[in-house]
Short mmCIF file of C-alpha atoms and ligand atoms in Angstrom, two decimals:
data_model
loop_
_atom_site.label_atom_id
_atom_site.label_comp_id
_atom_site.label_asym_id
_atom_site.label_seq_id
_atom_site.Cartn_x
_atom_site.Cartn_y
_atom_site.Cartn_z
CA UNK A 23 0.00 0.00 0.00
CA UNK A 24 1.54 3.22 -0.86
CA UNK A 25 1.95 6.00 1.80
CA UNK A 26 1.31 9.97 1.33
CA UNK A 27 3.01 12.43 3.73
CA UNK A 28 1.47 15.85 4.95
CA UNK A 29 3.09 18.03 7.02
CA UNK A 30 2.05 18.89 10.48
CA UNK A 31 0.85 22.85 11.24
CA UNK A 32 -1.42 24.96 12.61
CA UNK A 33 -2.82 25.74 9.21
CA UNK A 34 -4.29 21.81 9.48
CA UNK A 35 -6.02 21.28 12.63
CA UNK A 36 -6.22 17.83 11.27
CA UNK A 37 -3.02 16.97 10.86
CA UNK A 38 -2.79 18.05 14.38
CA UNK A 39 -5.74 16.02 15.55
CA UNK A 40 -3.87 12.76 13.24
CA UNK A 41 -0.27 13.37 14.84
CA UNK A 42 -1.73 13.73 18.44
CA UNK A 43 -4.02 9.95 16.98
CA UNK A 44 -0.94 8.23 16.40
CA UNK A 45 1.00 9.68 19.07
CA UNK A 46 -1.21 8.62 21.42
CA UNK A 47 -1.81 5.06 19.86
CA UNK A 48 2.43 4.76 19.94
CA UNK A 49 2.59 5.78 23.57
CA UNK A 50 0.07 3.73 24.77
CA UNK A 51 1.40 0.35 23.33
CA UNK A 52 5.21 0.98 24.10
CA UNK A 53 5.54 3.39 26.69
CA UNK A 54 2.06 3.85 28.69
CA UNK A 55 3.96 4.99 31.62
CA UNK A 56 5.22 8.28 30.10
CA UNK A 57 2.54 11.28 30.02
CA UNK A 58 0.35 11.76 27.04
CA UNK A 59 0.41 13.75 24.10
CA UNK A 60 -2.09 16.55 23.78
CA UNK A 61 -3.37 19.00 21.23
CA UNK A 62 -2.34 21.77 23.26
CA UNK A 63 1.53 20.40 23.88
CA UNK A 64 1.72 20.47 20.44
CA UNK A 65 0.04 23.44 19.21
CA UNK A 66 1.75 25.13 21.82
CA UNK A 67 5.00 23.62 20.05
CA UNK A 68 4.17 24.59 16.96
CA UNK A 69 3.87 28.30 17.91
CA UNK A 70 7.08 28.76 19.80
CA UNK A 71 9.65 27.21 18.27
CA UNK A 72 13.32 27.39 19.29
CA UNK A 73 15.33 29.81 18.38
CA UNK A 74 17.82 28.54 15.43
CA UNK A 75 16.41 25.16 15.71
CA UNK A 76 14.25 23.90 12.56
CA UNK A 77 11.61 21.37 13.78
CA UNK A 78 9.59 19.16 10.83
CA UNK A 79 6.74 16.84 11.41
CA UNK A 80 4.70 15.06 9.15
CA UNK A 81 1.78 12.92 9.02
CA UNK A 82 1.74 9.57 7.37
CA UNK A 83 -1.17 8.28 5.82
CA UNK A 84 -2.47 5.00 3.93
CA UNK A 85 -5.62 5.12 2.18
CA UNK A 86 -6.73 7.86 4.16
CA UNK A 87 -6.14 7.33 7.03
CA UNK A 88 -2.87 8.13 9.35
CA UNK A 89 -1.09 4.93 9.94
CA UNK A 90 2.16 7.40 10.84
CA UNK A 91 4.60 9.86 11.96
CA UNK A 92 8.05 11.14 11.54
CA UNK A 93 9.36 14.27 12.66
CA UNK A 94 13.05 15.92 11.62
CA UNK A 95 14.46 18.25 13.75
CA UNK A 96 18.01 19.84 12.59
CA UNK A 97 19.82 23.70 13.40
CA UNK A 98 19.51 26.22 10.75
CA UNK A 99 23.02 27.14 11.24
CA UNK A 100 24.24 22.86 10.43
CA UNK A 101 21.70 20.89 9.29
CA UNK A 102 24.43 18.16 8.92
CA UNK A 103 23.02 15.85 11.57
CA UNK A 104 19.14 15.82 11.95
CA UNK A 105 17.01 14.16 15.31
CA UNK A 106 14.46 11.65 13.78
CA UNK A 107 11.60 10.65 15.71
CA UNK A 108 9.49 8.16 13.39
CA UNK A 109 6.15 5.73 14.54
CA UNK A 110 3.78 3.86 13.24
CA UNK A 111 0.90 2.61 14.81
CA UNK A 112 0.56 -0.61 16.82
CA UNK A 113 -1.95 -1.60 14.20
CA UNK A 114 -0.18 -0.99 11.29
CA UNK A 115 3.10 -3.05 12.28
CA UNK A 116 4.88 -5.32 10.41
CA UNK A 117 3.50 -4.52 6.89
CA UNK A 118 5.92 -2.44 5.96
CA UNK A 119 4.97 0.75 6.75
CA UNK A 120 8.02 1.62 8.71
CA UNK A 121 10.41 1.37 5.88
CA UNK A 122 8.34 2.96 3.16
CA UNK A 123 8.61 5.61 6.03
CA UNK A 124 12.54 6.15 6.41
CA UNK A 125 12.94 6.60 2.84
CA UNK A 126 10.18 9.70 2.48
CA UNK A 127 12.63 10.62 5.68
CA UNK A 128 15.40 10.72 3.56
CA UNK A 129 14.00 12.54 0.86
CA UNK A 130 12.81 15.23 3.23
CA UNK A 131 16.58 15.02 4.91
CA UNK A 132 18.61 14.83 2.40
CA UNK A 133 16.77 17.77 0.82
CA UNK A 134 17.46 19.89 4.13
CA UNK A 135 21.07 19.11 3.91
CA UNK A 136 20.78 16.27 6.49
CA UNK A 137 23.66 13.66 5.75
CA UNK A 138 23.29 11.98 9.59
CA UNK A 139 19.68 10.62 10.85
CA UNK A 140 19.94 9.70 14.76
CA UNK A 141 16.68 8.54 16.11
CA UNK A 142 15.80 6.86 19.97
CA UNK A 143 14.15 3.86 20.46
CA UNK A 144 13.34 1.72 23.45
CA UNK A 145 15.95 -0.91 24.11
CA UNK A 146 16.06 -4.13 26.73
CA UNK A 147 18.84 -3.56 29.28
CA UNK A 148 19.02 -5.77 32.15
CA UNK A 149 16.45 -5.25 34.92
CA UNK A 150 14.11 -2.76 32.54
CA UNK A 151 12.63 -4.60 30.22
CA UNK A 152 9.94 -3.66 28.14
CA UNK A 153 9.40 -5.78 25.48
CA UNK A 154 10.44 -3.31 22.35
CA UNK A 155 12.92 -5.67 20.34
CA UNK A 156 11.16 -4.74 17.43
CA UNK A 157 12.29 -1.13 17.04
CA UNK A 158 16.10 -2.38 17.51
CA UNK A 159 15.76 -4.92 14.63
CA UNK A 160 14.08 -2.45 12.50
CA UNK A 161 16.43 0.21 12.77
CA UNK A 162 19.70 -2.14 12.59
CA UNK A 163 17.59 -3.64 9.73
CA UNK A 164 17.36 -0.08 8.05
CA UNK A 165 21.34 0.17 8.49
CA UNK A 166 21.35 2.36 11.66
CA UNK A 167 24.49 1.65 14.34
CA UNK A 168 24.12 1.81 17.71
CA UNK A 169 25.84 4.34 20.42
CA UNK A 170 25.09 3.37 24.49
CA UNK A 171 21.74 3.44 25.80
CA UNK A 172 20.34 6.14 28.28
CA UNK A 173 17.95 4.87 31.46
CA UNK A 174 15.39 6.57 32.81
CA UNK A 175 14.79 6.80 36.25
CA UNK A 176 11.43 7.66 37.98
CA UNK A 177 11.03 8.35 41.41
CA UNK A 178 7.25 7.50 42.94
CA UNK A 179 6.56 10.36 45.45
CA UNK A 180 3.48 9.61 46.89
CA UNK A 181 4.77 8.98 50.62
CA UNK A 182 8.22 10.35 49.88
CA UNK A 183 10.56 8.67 52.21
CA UNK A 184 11.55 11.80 54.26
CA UNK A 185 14.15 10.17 56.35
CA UNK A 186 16.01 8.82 53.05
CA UNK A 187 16.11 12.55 52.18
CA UNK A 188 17.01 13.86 55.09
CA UNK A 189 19.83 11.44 55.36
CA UNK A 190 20.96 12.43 51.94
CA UNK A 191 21.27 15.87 52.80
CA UNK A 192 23.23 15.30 55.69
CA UNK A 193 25.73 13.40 54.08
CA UNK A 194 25.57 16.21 51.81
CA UNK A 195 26.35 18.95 53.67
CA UNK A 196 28.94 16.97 55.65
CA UNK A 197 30.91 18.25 52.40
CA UNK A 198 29.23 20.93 51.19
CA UNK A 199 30.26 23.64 53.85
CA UNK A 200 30.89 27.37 52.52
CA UNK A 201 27.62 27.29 50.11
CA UNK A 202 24.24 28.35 50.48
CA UNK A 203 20.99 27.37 48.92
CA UNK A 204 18.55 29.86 46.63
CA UNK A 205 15.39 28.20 44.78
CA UNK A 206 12.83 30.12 42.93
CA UNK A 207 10.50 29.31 40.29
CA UNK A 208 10.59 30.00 36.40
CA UNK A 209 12.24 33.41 35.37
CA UNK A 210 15.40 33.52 37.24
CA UNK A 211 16.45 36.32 39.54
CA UNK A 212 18.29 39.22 38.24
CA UNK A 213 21.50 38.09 40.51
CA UNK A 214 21.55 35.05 39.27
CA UNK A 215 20.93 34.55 35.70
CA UNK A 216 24.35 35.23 34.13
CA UNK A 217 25.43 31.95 36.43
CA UNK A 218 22.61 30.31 35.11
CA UNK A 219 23.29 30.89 31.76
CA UNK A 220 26.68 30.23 31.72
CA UNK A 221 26.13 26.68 33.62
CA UNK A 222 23.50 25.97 30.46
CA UNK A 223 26.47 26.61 28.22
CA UNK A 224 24.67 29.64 26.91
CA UNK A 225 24.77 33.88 26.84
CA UNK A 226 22.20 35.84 29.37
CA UNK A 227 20.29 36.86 25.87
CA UNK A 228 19.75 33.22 25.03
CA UNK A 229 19.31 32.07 27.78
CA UNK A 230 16.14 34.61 28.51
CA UNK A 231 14.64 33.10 25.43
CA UNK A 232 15.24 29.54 26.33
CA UNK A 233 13.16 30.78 29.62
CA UNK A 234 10.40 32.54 27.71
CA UNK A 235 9.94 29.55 25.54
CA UNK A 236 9.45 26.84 28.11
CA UNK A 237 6.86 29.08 29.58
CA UNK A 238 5.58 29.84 26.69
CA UNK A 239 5.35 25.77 26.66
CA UNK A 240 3.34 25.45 29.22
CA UNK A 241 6.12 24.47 31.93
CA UNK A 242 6.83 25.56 35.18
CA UNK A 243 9.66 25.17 36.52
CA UNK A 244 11.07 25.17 39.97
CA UNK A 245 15.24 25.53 40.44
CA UNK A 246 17.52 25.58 43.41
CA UNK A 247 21.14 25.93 43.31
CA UNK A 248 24.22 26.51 45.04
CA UNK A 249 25.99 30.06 45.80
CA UNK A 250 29.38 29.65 46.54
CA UNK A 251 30.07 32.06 49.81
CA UNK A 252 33.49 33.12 49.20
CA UNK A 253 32.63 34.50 45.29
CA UNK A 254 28.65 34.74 45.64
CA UNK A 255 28.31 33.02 42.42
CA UNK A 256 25.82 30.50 42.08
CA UNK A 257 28.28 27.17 41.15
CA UNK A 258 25.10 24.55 41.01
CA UNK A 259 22.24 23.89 39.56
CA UNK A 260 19.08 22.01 39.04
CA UNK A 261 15.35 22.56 37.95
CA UNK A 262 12.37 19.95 38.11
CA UNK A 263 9.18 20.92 35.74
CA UNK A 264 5.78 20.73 35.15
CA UNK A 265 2.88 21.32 33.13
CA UNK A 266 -0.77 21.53 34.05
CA UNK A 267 -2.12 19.28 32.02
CA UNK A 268 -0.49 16.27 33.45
CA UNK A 269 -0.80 17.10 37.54
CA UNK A 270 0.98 13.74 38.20
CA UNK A 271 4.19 14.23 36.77
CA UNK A 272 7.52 16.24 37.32
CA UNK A 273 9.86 16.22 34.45
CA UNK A 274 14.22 16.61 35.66
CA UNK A 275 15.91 19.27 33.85
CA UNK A 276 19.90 19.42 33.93
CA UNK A 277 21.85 18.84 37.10
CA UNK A 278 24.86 20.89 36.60
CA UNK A 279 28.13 22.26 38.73
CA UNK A 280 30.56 23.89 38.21
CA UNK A 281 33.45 21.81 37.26
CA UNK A 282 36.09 23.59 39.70
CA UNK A 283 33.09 22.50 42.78
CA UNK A 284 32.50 19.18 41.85
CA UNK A 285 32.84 16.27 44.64
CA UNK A 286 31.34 18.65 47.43
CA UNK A 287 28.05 16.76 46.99
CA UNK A 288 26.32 20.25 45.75
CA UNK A 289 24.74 17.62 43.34
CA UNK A 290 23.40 16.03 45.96
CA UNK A 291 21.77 18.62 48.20
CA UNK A 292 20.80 20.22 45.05
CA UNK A 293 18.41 17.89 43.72
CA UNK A 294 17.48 16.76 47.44
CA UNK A 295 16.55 20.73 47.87
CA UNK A 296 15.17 21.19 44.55
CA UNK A 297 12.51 17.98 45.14
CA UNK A 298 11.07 19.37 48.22
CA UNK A 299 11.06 22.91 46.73
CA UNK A 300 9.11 21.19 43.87
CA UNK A 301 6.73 18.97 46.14
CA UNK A 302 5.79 21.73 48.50
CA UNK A 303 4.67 23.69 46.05
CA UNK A 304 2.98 20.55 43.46
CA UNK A 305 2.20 18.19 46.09
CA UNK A 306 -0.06 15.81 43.77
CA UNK A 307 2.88 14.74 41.88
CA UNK A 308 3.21 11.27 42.01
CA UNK A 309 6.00 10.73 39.69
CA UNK A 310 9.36 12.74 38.49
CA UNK A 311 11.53 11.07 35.61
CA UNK A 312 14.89 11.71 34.79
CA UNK A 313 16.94 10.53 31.32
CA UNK A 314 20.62 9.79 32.24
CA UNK A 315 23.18 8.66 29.98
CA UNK A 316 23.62 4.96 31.38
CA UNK A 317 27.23 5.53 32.45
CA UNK A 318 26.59 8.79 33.99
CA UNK A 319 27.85 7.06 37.25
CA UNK A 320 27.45 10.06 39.18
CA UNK A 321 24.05 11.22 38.83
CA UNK A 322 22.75 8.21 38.87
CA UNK A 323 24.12 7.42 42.20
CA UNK A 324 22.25 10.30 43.36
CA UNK A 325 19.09 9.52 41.90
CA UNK A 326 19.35 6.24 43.65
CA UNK A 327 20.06 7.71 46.58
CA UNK A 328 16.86 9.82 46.82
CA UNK A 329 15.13 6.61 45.93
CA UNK A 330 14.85 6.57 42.27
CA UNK A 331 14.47 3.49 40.39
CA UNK A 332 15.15 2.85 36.74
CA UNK A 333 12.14 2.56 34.44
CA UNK A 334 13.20 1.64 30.91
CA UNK A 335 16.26 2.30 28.80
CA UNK A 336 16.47 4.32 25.24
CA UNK A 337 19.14 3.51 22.89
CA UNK A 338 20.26 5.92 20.42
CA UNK A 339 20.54 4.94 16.71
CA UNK A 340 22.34 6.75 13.65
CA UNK A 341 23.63 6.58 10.13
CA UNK A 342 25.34 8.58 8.14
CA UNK A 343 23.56 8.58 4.74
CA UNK A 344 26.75 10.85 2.32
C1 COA B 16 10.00 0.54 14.80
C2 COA B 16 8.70 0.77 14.00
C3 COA B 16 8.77 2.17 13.39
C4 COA B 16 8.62 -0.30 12.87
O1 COA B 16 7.50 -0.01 12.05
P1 COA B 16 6.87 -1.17 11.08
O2 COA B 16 5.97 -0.49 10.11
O3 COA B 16 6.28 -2.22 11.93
O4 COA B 16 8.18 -1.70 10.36
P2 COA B 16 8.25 -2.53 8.95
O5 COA B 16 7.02 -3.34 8.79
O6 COA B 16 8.55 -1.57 7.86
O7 COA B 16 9.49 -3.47 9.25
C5 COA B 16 10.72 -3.40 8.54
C6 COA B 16 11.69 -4.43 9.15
O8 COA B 16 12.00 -4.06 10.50
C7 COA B 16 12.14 -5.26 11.33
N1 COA B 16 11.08 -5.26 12.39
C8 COA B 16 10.12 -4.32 12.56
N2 COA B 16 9.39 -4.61 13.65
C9 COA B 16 9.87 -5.75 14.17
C10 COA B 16 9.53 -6.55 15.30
N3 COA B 16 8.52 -6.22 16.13
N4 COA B 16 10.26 -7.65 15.55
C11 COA B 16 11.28 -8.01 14.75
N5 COA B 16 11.65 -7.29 13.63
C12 COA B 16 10.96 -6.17 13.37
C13 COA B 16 12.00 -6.43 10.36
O9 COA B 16 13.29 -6.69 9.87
C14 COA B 16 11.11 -5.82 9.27
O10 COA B 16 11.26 -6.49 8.05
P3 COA B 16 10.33 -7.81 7.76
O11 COA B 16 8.91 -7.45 8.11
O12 COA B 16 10.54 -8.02 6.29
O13 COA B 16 10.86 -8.90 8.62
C15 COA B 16 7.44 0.62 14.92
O14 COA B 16 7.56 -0.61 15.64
C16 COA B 16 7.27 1.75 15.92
O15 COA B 16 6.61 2.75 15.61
N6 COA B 16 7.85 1.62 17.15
C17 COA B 16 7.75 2.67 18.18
C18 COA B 16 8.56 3.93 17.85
C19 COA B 16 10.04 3.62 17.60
O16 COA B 16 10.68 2.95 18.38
N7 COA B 16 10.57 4.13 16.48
C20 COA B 16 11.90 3.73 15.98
C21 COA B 16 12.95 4.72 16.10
S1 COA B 16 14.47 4.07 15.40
#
């Protein structure tokens, strides 16, 4: 059966309404645990894009109706290497959709300038398995290579073990003496933001933007970090959000110090900080998730010592087409 593609925009509520169909249909068979897509996330999306970044979706359809999905997103400054994210729906497996997919992906890629296609998919590592050999086979099947997977880690906070915390800290600030804490929720203070920015690898001007944006995405987001005393320059920092539609869940941001700080547990009393912050003020969460790199040894030790648990793993897949 052949396929035709239409791209996803605000002009076409229904290729909105189809995206946000399969979506939904693709969550809910391989990844039910993760919080749904809406019309709004994505419309929302769609009108505040970020800055230099180009982001393409499209809708896939067979004989009317939208069996698909595929969405490119690449800078405008180096479109060399392009994020895929491609799906078809649970119904629609195994007939071949998936490949008649990738190559209108390559079309659209190649004719952006895109030479390398990287894409995530769910992969088995020991202890989190969910069943999802089939996107592994497919894309090693479609000539994609494989770089280390990345686990994610949820932590179920209804009941928070307070004592676990409050041990954590403790063992925290056994090391983390001449710093204090600040938190404070979505635009950052005035004091602060040049820190900020600089820890996100970014200028203050940038930086604002990336700020606007995420509101402008419907997150809010709670911080705390780390002023060193002896400068007064904030040397750690971490943010936990959340978005209104989906009251359950907290989504981790970056955990990030200062490399001449490190191994004085700011990390640690950070995130520990940062939680509560986040709980007091959003106390029906019952779950945060956070994506680490699988041999990010160090955060992960301190997710597991505040009691996180790992979920399911992503591997990441790429080729280089030319
Ligand atoms: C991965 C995915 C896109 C495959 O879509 P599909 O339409 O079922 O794939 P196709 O029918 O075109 O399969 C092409 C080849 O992939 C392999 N394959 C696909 N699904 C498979 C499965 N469940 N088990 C084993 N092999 C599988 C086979 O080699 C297949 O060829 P064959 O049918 O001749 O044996 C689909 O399962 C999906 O949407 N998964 C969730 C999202 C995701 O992980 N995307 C992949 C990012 S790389």
């Amino acid at each position: 059966m052949t396929i035709d593609i239409s791209p996803l925009s605000l002009e076409s509520p229904t290729s909105i309404e189809e995206w946000v169909h399969v979506s939904e249909a693709v969550r809910r068979y391989d990844l039910p645990i993760i919080p749904s897509t809406t019309r709004s996330d994505i419309e929302r999306a769609l009108r505040h894009p970020w800055p230099g970044l180009t982001e393409l979706g499209f809708v896939v359809r067979a004989d009317g109706e939208p069996v698909g999905q595929f969405g490119l997103a690449f800078q405008q400054d180096d479109a060399a290497t392009a994020a895929l994210e491609l799906g078809v729906s649970p119904n629609h497996r195994r007939r071949g959709f998936g490949r008649q997919i990738l190559r209108a992906v390559e079309d659209v890629a190649h004719g952006h300038g895109c030479r390398t296609l990287s894409s995530n998919a769910l992969f088995d590592h020991p202890g989190v398995s969910v069943g999802s050999g089939g996107a592994s086979v497919f894309a090693r099947a479609a000539g994609y290579s494989t770089d280390g997977p990345d686990l994610n880690y949820r932590l179920h906070t209804e009941g928070t073990d307070e004592r676990r915390l409050d041990l954590a800290l403790e063992r925290g600030w056994a090391k983390a003496t001449g710093y204090r804490v600040v938190s404070w929720i979505d635009r950052t203070p005035k004091e602060l933001v040049d820190s900020v920015a600089y820890l996100n690898g970014q200028d203050t001007d940038d930086y604002h933007e990336t700020e606007r944006l995420t509101q402008e995405r419907g997150r809010t987001v709670y911080h705390t970090g780390m002023v060193h005393e002896g400068s007064d320059r904030l040397v750690s920092w971490t943010s936990l959000s959340y978005q209104s539609e989906h009251p359950w869940h907290g989504s981790q941001h970056n955990t990030i110090v200062d490399p001449p700080h490190r191994g004085r547990r700011l990390g640690l009393v950070s995130k520990v900080e940062n939680l509560r912050f986040f709980l007091r003020h959003q106390p029906q969460v019952t779950a945060c998730d956070t994506l680490n790199a699988a041999d990010n040894h160090p955060i992960i030790s301190i997710n597991e010592e505040l009691g996180f648990v790992p979920t399911h793993a992503f591997t990441s897949w790429s080729r280089t087409y030319y």
